[in-house]
C-alpha atoms as a PDB file:
ATOM      1  CA  UNK A   1      16.857  13.573 -30.146  1.00  0.00           C
ATOM      2  CA  UNK A   2      20.443  13.441 -31.355  1.00  0.00           C
ATOM      3  CA  UNK A   3      21.910   9.939 -31.378  1.00  0.00           C
ATOM      4  CA  UNK A   4      25.590   9.261 -30.933  1.00  0.00           C
ATOM      5  CA  UNK A   5      27.983   6.413 -31.693  1.00  0.00           C
ATOM      6  CA  UNK A   6      31.337   5.606 -30.112  1.00  0.00           C
ATOM      7  CA  UNK A   7      34.094   4.327 -32.400  1.00  0.00           C
ATOM      8  CA  UNK A   8      36.985   2.457 -30.776  1.00  0.00           C
ATOM      9  CA  UNK A   9      40.315   1.483 -32.342  1.00  0.00           C
ATOM     10  CA  UNK A  10      42.001  -1.218 -30.257  1.00  0.00           C
ATOM     11  CA  UNK A  11      45.760  -1.610 -30.596  1.00  0.00           C
ATOM     12  CA  UNK A  12      48.460  -3.660 -28.962  1.00  0.00           C
ATOM     13  CA  UNK A  13      49.586  -0.882 -26.616  1.00  0.00           C
ATOM     14  CA  UNK A  14      46.624   1.487 -26.521  1.00  0.00           C
ATOM     15  CA  UNK A  15      43.009   1.962 -27.517  1.00  0.00           C
ATOM     16  CA  UNK A  16      41.486   5.169 -28.865  1.00  0.00           C
ATOM     17  CA  UNK A  17      37.809   5.973 -28.489  1.00  0.00           C
ATOM     18  CA  UNK A  18      35.826   8.816 -30.046  1.00  0.00           C
ATOM     19  CA  UNK A  19      32.260   9.997 -29.756  1.00  0.00           C
ATOM     20  CA  UNK A  20      30.682  10.738 -33.139  1.00  0.00           C
ATOM     21  CA  UNK A  21      27.523  12.626 -33.924  1.00  0.00           C
ATOM     22  CA  UNK A  22      25.063  11.499 -36.610  1.00  0.00           C
ATOM     23  CA  UNK A  23      27.066  13.262 -39.353  1.00  0.00           C
ATOM     24  CA  UNK A  24      30.331  11.538 -38.457  1.00  0.00           C
ATOM     25  CA  UNK A  25      31.942  14.453 -36.637  1.00  0.00           C
ATOM     26  CA  UNK A  26      34.190  13.660 -33.676  1.00  0.00           C
ATOM     27  CA  UNK A  27      32.959  15.466 -30.573  1.00  0.00           C
ATOM     28  CA  UNK A  28      35.320  14.019 -27.996  1.00  0.00           C
ATOM     29  CA  UNK A  29      38.015  11.366 -27.806  1.00  0.00           C
ATOM     30  CA  UNK A  30      40.281   9.630 -25.345  1.00  0.00           C
ATOM     31  CA  UNK A  31      43.095   7.081 -25.203  1.00  0.00           C
ATOM     32  CA  UNK A  32      43.712   4.276 -22.720  1.00  0.00           C
ATOM     33  CA  UNK A  33      46.752   2.033 -22.251  1.00  0.00           C
ATOM     34  CA  UNK A  34      46.206  -1.627 -23.100  1.00  0.00           C
ATOM     35  CA  UNK A  35      48.423  -4.632 -22.400  1.00  0.00           C
ATOM     36  CA  UNK A  36      48.221  -8.330 -23.180  1.00  0.00           C
ATOM     37  CA  UNK A  37      48.619  -8.952 -19.446  1.00  0.00           C
ATOM     38  CA  UNK A  38      45.218  -7.298 -18.852  1.00  0.00           C
ATOM     39  CA  UNK A  39      43.600 -10.447 -20.227  1.00  0.00           C
ATOM     40  CA  UNK A  40      40.428 -10.440 -22.282  1.00  0.00           C
ATOM     41  CA  UNK A  41      38.100  -9.336 -19.476  1.00  0.00           C
ATOM     42  CA  UNK A  42      40.455  -6.584 -18.331  1.00  0.00           C
ATOM     43  CA  UNK A  43      40.838  -5.267 -21.871  1.00  0.00           C
ATOM     44  CA  UNK A  44      37.071  -5.265 -22.421  1.00  0.00           C
ATOM     45  CA  UNK A  45      36.573  -3.294 -19.214  1.00  0.00           C
ATOM     46  CA  UNK A  46      39.113  -0.723 -20.361  1.00  0.00           C
ATOM     47  CA  UNK A  47      37.317  -0.374 -23.693  1.00  0.00           C
ATOM     48  CA  UNK A  48      33.978   0.119 -21.966  1.00  0.00           C
ATOM     49  CA  UNK A  49      35.528   2.777 -19.722  1.00  0.00           C
ATOM     50  CA  UNK A  50      37.064   4.466 -22.780  1.00  0.00           C
ATOM     51  CA  UNK A  51      33.675   4.588 -24.512  1.00  0.00           C
ATOM     52  CA  UNK A  52      32.137   6.287 -21.495  1.00  0.00           C
ATOM     53  CA  UNK A  53      35.105   8.670 -21.144  1.00  0.00           C
ATOM     54  CA  UNK A  54      34.810   9.774 -24.794  1.00  0.00           C
ATOM     55  CA  UNK A  55      31.158  10.682 -24.212  1.00  0.00           C
ATOM     56  CA  UNK A  56      32.044  12.494 -21.011  1.00  0.00           C
ATOM     57  CA  UNK A  57      34.743  14.538 -22.781  1.00  0.00           C
ATOM     58  CA  UNK A  58      32.137  15.616 -25.314  1.00  0.00           C
ATOM     59  CA  UNK A  59      29.714  16.553 -22.561  1.00  0.00           C
ATOM     60  CA  UNK A  60      27.200  13.990 -23.768  1.00  0.00           C
ATOM     61  CA  UNK A  61      25.394  11.614 -21.363  1.00  0.00           C
ATOM     62  CA  UNK A  62      26.355   8.017 -22.112  1.00  0.00           C
ATOM     63  CA  UNK A  63      22.669   7.217 -22.128  1.00  0.00           C
ATOM     64  CA  UNK A  64      22.400   9.142 -25.407  1.00  0.00           C
ATOM     65  CA  UNK A  65      24.879   6.792 -27.085  1.00  0.00           C
ATOM     66  CA  UNK A  66      23.108   4.379 -29.415  1.00  0.00           C
ATOM     67  CA  UNK A  67      25.907   1.969 -30.307  1.00  0.00           C
ATOM     68  CA  UNK A  68      29.624   1.193 -30.121  1.00  0.00           C
ATOM     69  CA  UNK A  69      31.838   0.110 -33.021  1.00  0.00           C
ATOM     70  CA  UNK A  70      35.196  -1.554 -32.421  1.00  0.00           C
ATOM     71  CA  UNK A  71      38.155  -2.023 -34.747  1.00  0.00           C
ATOM     72  CA  UNK A  72      40.157  -4.929 -33.343  1.00  0.00           C
ATOM     73  CA  UNK A  73      43.394  -6.595 -34.409  1.00  0.00           C
ATOM     74  CA  UNK A  74      43.284 -10.246 -35.386  1.00  0.00           C
ATOM     75  CA  UNK A  75      40.830 -12.352 -37.330  1.00  0.00           C
ATOM     76  CA  UNK A  76      37.397 -11.013 -36.416  1.00  0.00           C
ATOM     77  CA  UNK A  77      34.010 -12.413 -37.409  1.00  0.00           C
ATOM     78  CA  UNK A  78      32.138  -9.161 -37.932  1.00  0.00           C
ATOM     79  CA  UNK A  79      28.779 -10.944 -38.008  1.00  0.00           C
ATOM     80  CA  UNK A  80      29.171 -12.399 -34.503  1.00  0.00           C
ATOM     81  CA  UNK A  81      31.601  -9.951 -32.904  1.00  0.00           C
ATOM     82  CA  UNK A  82      33.928 -12.818 -32.000  1.00  0.00           C
ATOM     83  CA  UNK A  83      37.704 -12.362 -32.286  1.00  0.00           C
ATOM     84  CA  UNK A  84      38.666 -15.745 -33.711  1.00  0.00           C
ATOM     85  CA  UNK A  85      42.390 -15.207 -33.242  1.00  0.00           C
ATOM     86  CA  UNK A  86      44.716 -12.421 -32.137  1.00  0.00           C
ATOM     87  CA  UNK A  87      48.183 -13.858 -31.700  1.00  0.00           C
ATOM     88  CA  UNK A  88      49.793 -10.909 -29.899  1.00  0.00           C
ATOM     89  CA  UNK A  89      47.242 -11.078 -27.098  1.00  0.00           C
ATOM     90  CA  UNK A  90      46.705 -14.810 -27.174  1.00  0.00           C
ATOM     91  CA  UNK A  91      42.996 -14.385 -27.891  1.00  0.00           C
ATOM     92  CA  UNK A  92      41.134 -17.356 -29.371  1.00  0.00           C
ATOM     93  CA  UNK A  93      37.381 -17.229 -30.005  1.00  0.00           C
ATOM     94  CA  UNK A  94      36.752 -14.419 -27.513  1.00  0.00           C
ATOM     95  CA  UNK A  95      33.235 -12.856 -27.585  1.00  0.00           C
ATOM     96  CA  UNK A  96      34.321  -9.217 -27.669  1.00  0.00           C
ATOM     97  CA  UNK A  97      31.029  -7.880 -29.049  1.00  0.00           C
ATOM     98  CA  UNK A  98      28.819  -9.748 -26.601  1.00  0.00           C
ATOM     99  CA  UNK A  99      31.030  -8.875 -23.632  1.00  0.00           C
ATOM    100  CA  UNK A 100      31.083  -5.191 -24.551  1.00  0.00           C
ATOM    101  CA  UNK A 101      27.299  -5.164 -24.897  1.00  0.00           C
ATOM    102  CA  UNK A 102      27.010  -6.418 -21.314  1.00  0.00           C
ATOM    103  CA  UNK A 103      29.523  -3.826 -20.067  1.00  0.00           C
ATOM    104  CA  UNK A 104      28.046  -0.838 -21.906  1.00  0.00           C
ATOM    105  CA  UNK A 105      24.378  -1.723 -22.348  1.00  0.00           C
ATOM    106  CA  UNK A 106      24.721  -0.709 -26.018  1.00  0.00           C
ATOM    107  CA  UNK A 107      24.624  -2.466 -29.357  1.00  0.00           C
ATOM    108  CA  UNK A 108      28.227  -3.331 -30.246  1.00  0.00           C
ATOM    109  CA  UNK A 109      29.724  -4.167 -33.645  1.00  0.00           C
ATOM    110  CA  UNK A 110      33.268  -5.436 -34.193  1.00  0.00           C
ATOM    111  CA  UNK A 111      35.485  -5.772 -37.271  1.00  0.00           C
ATOM    112  CA  UNK A 112      39.145  -6.329 -38.065  1.00  0.00           C
ATOM    113  CA  UNK A 113      41.119  -3.107 -37.607  1.00  0.00           C
ATOM    114  CA  UNK A 114      42.552  -3.005 -41.141  1.00  0.00           C
ATOM    115  CA  UNK A 115      39.133  -3.640 -42.665  1.00  0.00           C
ATOM    116  CA  UNK A 116      37.672  -0.935 -40.445  1.00  0.00           C
ATOM    117  CA  UNK A 117      40.392   1.519 -41.479  1.00  0.00           C
ATOM    118  CA  UNK A 118      39.584   0.774 -45.122  1.00  0.00           C
ATOM    119  CA  UNK A 119      35.928   1.483 -44.397  1.00  0.00           C
ATOM    120  CA  UNK A 120      36.856   4.709 -42.626  1.00  0.00           C
ATOM    121  CA  UNK A 121      38.842   5.948 -45.625  1.00  0.00           C
ATOM    122  CA  UNK A 122      36.023   4.855 -47.942  1.00  0.00           C
ATOM    123  CA  UNK A 123      33.376   6.788 -46.018  1.00  0.00           C
ATOM    124  CA  UNK A 124      35.304   9.844 -44.826  1.00  0.00           C
ATOM    125  CA  UNK A 125      38.783   9.838 -46.357  1.00  0.00           C
ATOM    126  CA  UNK A 126      40.777   9.454 -49.553  1.00  0.00           C
ATOM    127  CA  UNK A 127      38.458   6.953 -51.242  1.00  0.00           C
ATOM    128  CA  UNK A 128      35.137   8.535 -50.283  1.00  0.00           C
ATOM    129  CA  UNK A 129      34.418   9.399 -53.921  1.00  0.00           C
ATOM    130  CA  UNK A 130      34.886   5.812 -55.113  1.00  0.00           C
ATOM    131  CA  UNK A 131      32.590   2.784 -54.939  1.00  0.00           C
ATOM    132  CA  UNK A 132      35.467   0.309 -54.811  1.00  0.00           C
ATOM    133  CA  UNK A 133      38.885   0.686 -53.245  1.00  0.00           C
ATOM    134  CA  UNK A 134      41.709  -1.191 -51.569  1.00  0.00           C
ATOM    135  CA  UNK A 135      43.377   0.301 -48.511  1.00  0.00           C
ATOM    136  CA  UNK A 136      46.945  -0.828 -47.817  1.00  0.00           C
ATOM    137  CA  UNK A 137      48.870   0.233 -44.737  1.00  0.00           C
ATOM    138  CA  UNK A 138      52.658  -0.015 -44.793  1.00  0.00           C
ATOM    139  CA  UNK A 139      53.951  -0.388 -41.251  1.00  0.00           C
ATOM    140  CA  UNK A 140      55.539  -3.141 -39.191  1.00  0.00           C
ATOM    141  CA  UNK A 141      53.719  -5.450 -41.572  1.00  0.00           C
ATOM    142  CA  UNK A 142      51.375  -4.899 -44.499  1.00  0.00           C
ATOM    143  CA  UNK A 143      47.692  -4.751 -43.652  1.00  0.00           C
ATOM    144  CA  UNK A 144      44.663  -3.545 -45.477  1.00  0.00           C
ATOM    145  CA  UNK A 145      41.066  -3.920 -46.438  1.00  0.00           C
ATOM    146  CA  UNK A 146      38.940  -4.215 -49.544  1.00  0.00           C
ATOM    147  CA  UNK A 147      35.833  -2.121 -50.176  1.00  0.00           C
ATOM    148  CA  UNK A 148      33.286  -3.079 -52.831  1.00  0.00           C
ATOM    149  CA  UNK A 149      30.038  -1.186 -53.225  1.00  0.00           C
ATOM    150  CA  UNK A 150      30.847   0.798 -50.095  1.00  0.00           C
ATOM    151  CA  UNK A 151      31.061  -2.360 -47.971  1.00  0.00           C
ATOM    152  CA  UNK A 152      33.925  -4.414 -46.554  1.00  0.00           C
ATOM    153  CA  UNK A 153      34.842  -7.526 -48.543  1.00  0.00           C
ATOM    154  CA  UNK A 154      35.931  -9.877 -45.769  1.00  0.00           C
ATOM    155  CA  UNK A 155      35.495 -13.427 -47.022  1.00  0.00           C
ATOM    156  CA  UNK A 156      33.954 -16.411 -45.246  1.00  0.00           C
ATOM    157  CA  UNK A 157      33.623 -15.812 -41.482  1.00  0.00           C
ATOM    158  CA  UNK A 158      35.388 -12.470 -42.125  1.00  0.00           C
ATOM    159  CA  UNK A 159      38.701 -14.349 -42.283  1.00  0.00           C
ATOM    160  CA  UNK A 160      39.870 -13.073 -45.687  1.00  0.00           C
ATOM    161  CA  UNK A 161      41.457  -9.885 -47.025  1.00  0.00           C
ATOM    162  CA  UNK A 162      44.841 -10.741 -45.470  1.00  0.00           C
ATOM    163  CA  UNK A 163      46.648  -8.635 -48.049  1.00  0.00           C
ATOM    164  CA  UNK A 164      50.055  -8.826 -46.393  1.00  0.00           C
ATOM    165  CA  UNK A 165      50.176 -12.599 -46.662  1.00  0.00           C
ATOM    166  CA  UNK A 166      49.938 -13.064 -50.407  1.00  0.00           C
ATOM    167  CA  UNK A 167      53.030 -14.980 -51.504  1.00  0.00           C
ATOM    168  CA  UNK A 168      55.322 -12.668 -53.437  1.00  0.00           C
ATOM    169  CA  UNK A 169      58.382 -14.960 -53.506  1.00  0.00           C
ATOM    170  CA  UNK A 170      58.095 -18.746 -53.288  1.00  0.00           C
ATOM    171  CA  UNK A 171      60.588 -19.918 -50.654  1.00  0.00           C
ATOM    172  CA  UNK A 172      61.458 -16.301 -49.852  1.00  0.00           C
ATOM    173  CA  UNK A 173      62.052 -14.502 -46.574  1.00  0.00           C
ATOM    174  CA  UNK A 174      60.520 -15.990 -43.424  1.00  0.00           C
ATOM    175  CA  UNK A 175      57.389 -14.156 -42.344  1.00  0.00           C
ATOM    176  CA  UNK A 176      56.107 -13.762 -38.812  1.00  0.00           C
ATOM    177  CA  UNK A 177      53.124 -15.911 -39.829  1.00  0.00           C
ATOM    178  CA  UNK A 178      55.472 -18.864 -40.285  1.00  0.00           C
ATOM    179  CA  UNK A 179      55.342 -18.975 -44.082  1.00  0.00           C
ATOM    180  CA  UNK A 180      57.959 -17.769 -46.554  1.00  0.00           C
ATOM    181  CA  UNK A 181      57.860 -14.979 -49.131  1.00  0.00           C
ATOM    182  CA  UNK A 182      54.800 -13.019 -47.942  1.00  0.00           C
ATOM    183  CA  UNK A 183      54.088  -9.582 -49.425  1.00  0.00           C
ATOM    184  CA  UNK A 184      54.807  -7.883 -46.096  1.00  0.00           C
ATOM    185  CA  UNK A 185      58.303  -9.418 -46.001  1.00  0.00           C
ATOM    186  CA  UNK A 186      59.172  -7.185 -48.954  1.00  0.00           C
ATOM    187  CA  UNK A 187      56.780  -4.207 -48.929  1.00  0.00           C
ATOM    188  CA  UNK A 188      56.374  -3.267 -45.247  1.00  0.00           C
ATOM    189  CA  UNK A 189      58.237  -0.401 -43.598  1.00  0.00           C
ATOM    190  CA  UNK A 190      60.154  -3.072 -41.692  1.00  0.00           C
ATOM    191  CA  UNK A 191      61.253  -4.604 -44.982  1.00  0.00           C
ATOM    192  CA  UNK A 192      62.337  -1.227 -46.393  1.00  0.00           C
ATOM    193  CA  UNK A 193      64.403  -0.563 -43.277  1.00  0.00           C
ATOM    194  CA  UNK A 194      66.058  -3.962 -43.617  1.00  0.00           C
ATOM    195  CA  UNK A 195      66.803  -3.339 -47.300  1.00  0.00           C
ATOM    196  CA  UNK A 196      68.211   0.109 -46.472  1.00  0.00           C
ATOM    197  CA  UNK A 197      70.541  -1.200 -43.764  1.00  0.00           C
ATOM    198  CA  UNK A 198      71.883  -3.931 -46.026  1.00  0.00           C
ATOM    199  CA  UNK A 199      72.747  -1.449 -48.753  1.00  0.00           C
ATOM    200  CA  UNK A 200      74.400   0.864 -46.217  1.00  0.00           C
ATOM    201  CA  UNK A 201      76.522  -1.996 -44.908  1.00  0.00           C
ATOM    202  CA  UNK A 202      77.617  -2.706 -48.471  1.00  0.00           C
ATOM    203  CA  UNK A 203      78.766   0.885 -49.019  1.00  0.00           C
ATOM    204  CA  UNK A 204      80.164   2.979 -46.173  1.00  0.00           C
ATOM    205  CA  UNK A 205      80.262   6.044 -48.465  1.00  0.00           C
ATOM    206  CA  UNK A 206      76.523   6.122 -49.121  1.00  0.00           C
ATOM    207  CA  UNK A 207      74.768   9.361 -48.228  1.00  0.00           C
ATOM    208  CA  UNK A 208      72.275   7.216 -46.321  1.00  0.00           C
ATOM    209  CA  UNK A 209      74.836   7.131 -43.492  1.00  0.00           C
ATOM    210  CA  UNK A 210      74.707  10.916 -43.276  1.00  0.00           C
ATOM    211  CA  UNK A 211      70.901  10.914 -43.291  1.00  0.00           C
ATOM    212  CA  UNK A 212      70.910   8.295 -40.520  1.00  0.00           C
ATOM    213  CA  UNK A 213      73.462  10.292 -38.497  1.00  0.00           C
ATOM    214  CA  UNK A 214      76.071   7.556 -38.936  1.00  0.00           C
ATOM    215  CA  UNK A 215      74.129   4.908 -37.070  1.00  0.00           C
ATOM    216  CA  UNK A 216      72.089   1.963 -38.300  1.00  0.00           C
ATOM    217  CA  UNK A 217      69.925   2.454 -35.223  1.00  0.00           C
ATOM    218  CA  UNK A 218      68.590   5.682 -36.748  1.00  0.00           C
ATOM    219  CA  UNK A 219      67.489   4.106 -40.036  1.00  0.00           C
ATOM    220  CA  UNK A 220      63.766   4.381 -40.714  1.00  0.00           C
ATOM    221  CA  UNK A 221      61.419   4.322 -43.682  1.00  0.00           C
ATOM    222  CA  UNK A 222      62.464   7.838 -44.726  1.00  0.00           C
ATOM    223  CA  UNK A 223      66.225   7.235 -44.856  1.00  0.00           C
ATOM    224  CA  UNK A 224      66.506   5.822 -48.379  1.00  0.00           C
ATOM    225  CA  UNK A 225      63.960   8.260 -49.818  1.00  0.00           C
ATOM    226  CA  UNK A 226      65.748  11.290 -48.338  1.00  0.00           C
ATOM    227  CA  UNK A 227      69.168  10.164 -49.558  1.00  0.00           C
ATOM    228  CA  UNK A 228      67.691   9.342 -52.975  1.00  0.00           C
ATOM    229  CA  UNK A 229      66.378  12.915 -53.220  1.00  0.00           C
ATOM    230  CA  UNK A 230      69.949  14.068 -52.579  1.00  0.00           C
ATOM    231  CA  UNK A 231      71.173  12.032 -55.538  1.00  0.00           C
ATOM    232  CA  UNK A 232      72.625   9.006 -53.762  1.00  0.00           C
ATOM    233  CA  UNK A 233      72.749   6.121 -56.252  1.00  0.00           C
ATOM    234  CA  UNK A 234      72.591   3.393 -53.615  1.00  0.00           C
ATOM    235  CA  UNK A 235      69.525   4.976 -52.040  1.00  0.00           C
ATOM    236  CA  UNK A 236      67.878   5.333 -55.421  1.00  0.00           C
ATOM    237  CA  UNK A 237      68.508   1.637 -56.002  1.00  0.00           C
ATOM    238  CA  UNK A 238      66.884   0.774 -52.649  1.00  0.00           C
ATOM    239  CA  UNK A 239      63.829   2.887 -53.460  1.00  0.00           C
ATOM    240  CA  UNK A 240      63.514   1.420 -56.955  1.00  0.00           C
ATOM    241  CA  UNK A 241      63.695  -2.135 -55.622  1.00  0.00           C
ATOM    242  CA  UNK A 242      61.209  -1.404 -52.842  1.00  0.00           C
ATOM    243  CA  UNK A 243      58.758   0.199 -55.274  1.00  0.00           C
ATOM    244  CA  UNK A 244      59.136  -2.886 -57.455  1.00  0.00           C
ATOM    245  CA  UNK A 245      58.146  -5.203 -54.621  1.00  0.00           C
ATOM    246  CA  UNK A 246      55.232  -2.982 -53.608  1.00  0.00           C
ATOM    247  CA  UNK A 247      53.977  -2.680 -57.175  1.00  0.00           C
ATOM    248  CA  UNK A 248      54.010  -6.468 -57.672  1.00  0.00           C
ATOM    249  CA  UNK A 249      51.635  -7.027 -54.774  1.00  0.00           C
ATOM    250  CA  UNK A 250      49.402  -4.123 -55.742  1.00  0.00           C
ATOM    251  CA  UNK A 251      49.256  -5.250 -59.383  1.00  0.00           C
ATOM    252  CA  UNK A 252      48.127  -8.725 -58.281  1.00  0.00           C
ATOM    253  CA  UNK A 253      45.308  -7.162 -56.261  1.00  0.00           C
ATOM    254  CA  UNK A 254      44.396  -4.895 -59.160  1.00  0.00           C
ATOM    255  CA  UNK A 255      44.335  -7.788 -61.628  1.00  0.00           C
ATOM    256  CA  UNK A 256      41.944  -9.758 -59.416  1.00  0.00           C
ATOM    257  CA  UNK A 257      39.677  -7.007 -58.054  1.00  0.00           C
ATOM    258  CA  UNK A 258      40.221  -3.960 -60.294  1.00  0.00           C
ATOM    259  CA  UNK A 259      39.211  -1.285 -57.784  1.00  0.00           C
ATOM    260  CA  UNK A 260      38.793   2.343 -58.703  1.00  0.00           C
ATOM    261  CA  UNK A 261      41.459   3.374 -56.208  1.00  0.00           C
ATOM    262  CA  UNK A 262      44.384   2.084 -54.157  1.00  0.00           C
ATOM    263  CA  UNK A 263      44.857   4.032 -50.927  1.00  0.00           C
ATOM    264  CA  UNK A 264      48.189   3.801 -49.097  1.00  0.00           C
ATOM    265  CA  UNK A 265      48.579   4.523 -45.394  1.00  0.00           C
ATOM    266  CA  UNK A 266      51.496   4.431 -42.982  1.00  0.00           C
ATOM    267  CA  UNK A 267      54.602   6.582 -42.717  1.00  0.00           C
ATOM    268  CA  UNK A 268      56.032   5.589 -46.092  1.00  0.00           C
ATOM    269  CA  UNK A 269      52.977   7.056 -47.831  1.00  0.00           C
ATOM    270  CA  UNK A 270      54.111  10.435 -46.506  1.00  0.00           C
ATOM    271  CA  UNK A 271      56.949  10.364 -49.061  1.00  0.00           C
ATOM    272  CA  UNK A 272      54.379  11.684 -51.510  1.00  0.00           C
ATOM    273  CA  UNK A 273      55.204  11.835 -55.198  1.00  0.00           C
ATOM    274  CA  UNK A 274      58.690  10.392 -54.617  1.00  0.00           C
ATOM    275  CA  UNK A 275      56.791   7.174 -53.934  1.00  0.00           C
ATOM    276  CA  UNK A 276      53.608   7.595 -55.944  1.00  0.00           C
ATOM    277  CA  UNK A 277      55.045   8.621 -59.321  1.00  0.00           C
ATOM    278  CA  UNK A 278      57.259   5.536 -59.814  1.00  0.00           C
ATOM    279  CA  UNK A 279      54.688   3.311 -58.089  1.00  0.00           C
ATOM    280  CA  UNK A 280      51.872   4.285 -60.450  1.00  0.00           C
ATOM    281  CA  UNK A 281      54.129   3.597 -63.433  1.00  0.00           C
ATOM    282  CA  UNK A 282      55.284   0.230 -62.081  1.00  0.00           C
ATOM    283  CA  UNK A 283      51.757  -0.913 -61.179  1.00  0.00           C
ATOM    284  CA  UNK A 284      50.527   0.086 -64.633  1.00  0.00           C
ATOM    285  CA  UNK A 285      53.328  -1.918 -66.268  1.00  0.00           C
ATOM    286  CA  UNK A 286      52.457  -4.997 -64.201  1.00  0.00           C
ATOM    287  CA  UNK A 287      48.670  -4.752 -64.549  1.00  0.00           C
ATOM    288  CA  UNK A 288      46.817  -6.823 -67.126  1.00  0.00           C
ATOM    289  CA  UNK A 289      44.746  -3.803 -68.170  1.00  0.00           C
ATOM    290  CA  UNK A 290      46.373  -0.383 -68.441  1.00  0.00           C
ATOM    291  CA  UNK A 291      45.008   2.556 -66.464  1.00  0.00           C
ATOM    292  CA  UNK A 292      44.663   4.300 -69.828  1.00  0.00           C
ATOM    293  CA  UNK A 293      41.896   1.813 -70.588  1.00  0.00           C
ATOM    294  CA  UNK A 294      40.407   1.351 -67.107  1.00  0.00           C
ATOM    295  CA  UNK A 295      41.348   4.250 -64.806  1.00  0.00           C
ATOM    296  CA  UNK A 296      43.104   3.481 -61.519  1.00  0.00           C
ATOM    297  CA  UNK A 297      43.978   6.018 -58.842  1.00  0.00           C
ATOM    298  CA  UNK A 298      46.816   5.411 -56.385  1.00  0.00           C
ATOM    299  CA  UNK A 299      46.705   7.969 -53.579  1.00  0.00           C
ATOM    300  CA  UNK A 300      47.701   8.533 -49.968  1.00  0.00           C
ATOM    301  CA  UNK A 301      45.324   8.057 -47.043  1.00  0.00           C
ATOM    302  CA  UNK A 302      43.766  11.126 -45.407  1.00  0.00           C
ATOM    303  CA  UNK A 303      42.578  10.033 -41.971  1.00  0.00           C
ATOM    304  CA  UNK A 304      45.940   8.977 -40.545  1.00  0.00           C
ATOM    305  CA  UNK A 305      45.738   7.269 -37.160  1.00  0.00           C
ATOM    306  CA  UNK A 306      42.012   8.046 -36.848  1.00  0.00           C
ATOM    307  CA  UNK A 307      40.974   5.787 -39.752  1.00  0.00           C
ATOM    308  CA  UNK A 308      40.179   2.866 -37.451  1.00  0.00           C
ATOM    309  CA  UNK A 309      37.881   4.956 -35.254  1.00  0.00           C
ATOM    310  CA  UNK A 310      36.067   6.371 -38.258  1.00  0.00           C
ATOM    311  CA  UNK A 311      35.676   2.872 -39.646  1.00  0.00           C
ATOM    312  CA  UNK A 312      34.363   1.548 -36.333  1.00  0.00           C
ATOM    313  CA  UNK A 313      31.812   4.364 -36.310  1.00  0.00           C
ATOM    314  CA  UNK A 314      30.793   3.637 -39.922  1.00  0.00           C
ATOM    315  CA  UNK A 315      30.468  -0.080 -39.116  1.00  0.00           C
ATOM    316  CA  UNK A 316      28.121   0.573 -36.206  1.00  0.00           C
ATOM    317  CA  UNK A 317      26.078   3.144 -38.106  1.00  0.00           C
ATOM    318  CA  UNK A 318      25.590   0.789 -41.058  1.00  0.00           C
ATOM    319  CA  UNK A 319      24.185  -1.872 -38.743  1.00  0.00           C
ATOM    320  CA  UNK A 320      21.627   0.321 -36.969  1.00  0.00           C
END
C-alpha cells in the first residue's frame, strides 16, 4: 500500500502543507493563515487541519498518511520536536511535535525552517548532486542551513547553524538579535535596500531614482542591480559593496566547512549572473583555498518557496 507524508512549512503569517508520495512528488497542497494571537494551541490546531486538508485535496484518505514533517521558525530541537524559542510568536519550550502527534495521530518530526529548506534543496533542488552544501537565504534577515553527508548539521540541541548571526563587523550595525555587526545586518535584502536608499539620498541624479519611480518607498532588492545594468555608477558601487559584504560571510563559512556548493535563495538570488559572477570571484579571493584547487560551486536555489515543505517531507521520511 502506498504510504504518504505531509510536509508543513510554518511561517509568521501563513503555513503551507503538502501531501507527498513515496517518491517525493507533491500530490496536493494548501495554505492556512497563522497569527501570533492564535497562541500555541491554536496554531497547532491549524497545522493539523492543514495536514488533513492537503490529503483531502489530493484525494487521499488521511488514514493513509504515515507521518508529518514540520519546518518551524525559531530554535528547534529536532530530536525532541520542541521549539525552544521563537521570538515573533513568543514561544518558549513548546512541544510542537508531541502536540501535533496527539492532534493528527501520526508520527511528527520538527526542524528549524532554514535547516529544513537546506535539506529540501539538498534532496530535491540545486544541491541534490552534492554531499555537502550550505544553503543561505537572503530576505528580511539572513538564514540558512548546513548539510554534511546528506544530513543537517545543527549543533548541540539543534541550536547552531545561525548563519545570519556571525559577526561581520565588531561594533557594527545593531541587529534585531540585540548584538552589533551581524552578517544579516550587511548581507540581507533589508540591508541592501538600506544601502540603496542611502546612496540615492546622496545623489538625486542617480538612475536608481528612475528605477524606483522617484520614490524611496519603491526601493527593493532589485533597484540597485537594475540601475547598475543601465550603467549607473552609484548603483554599481552599491552592488559592489553589497557583494563584498556577502562574500565575506560566505568565505568564512567556506574556510571553516568547505562545502561542495553554496546555494543562495531569496529574491536577490534571482539577479542571476549579475550577482553570481562577481560573488564567485570575491569569495574565491577571500577563501583560504582557491576553487581552482578545491572546487566550489555557488548557485541559485531551485525550489523557491516550496523548499521548506520539501525539507519537512525529507526530514520525516529519513526518520521512518
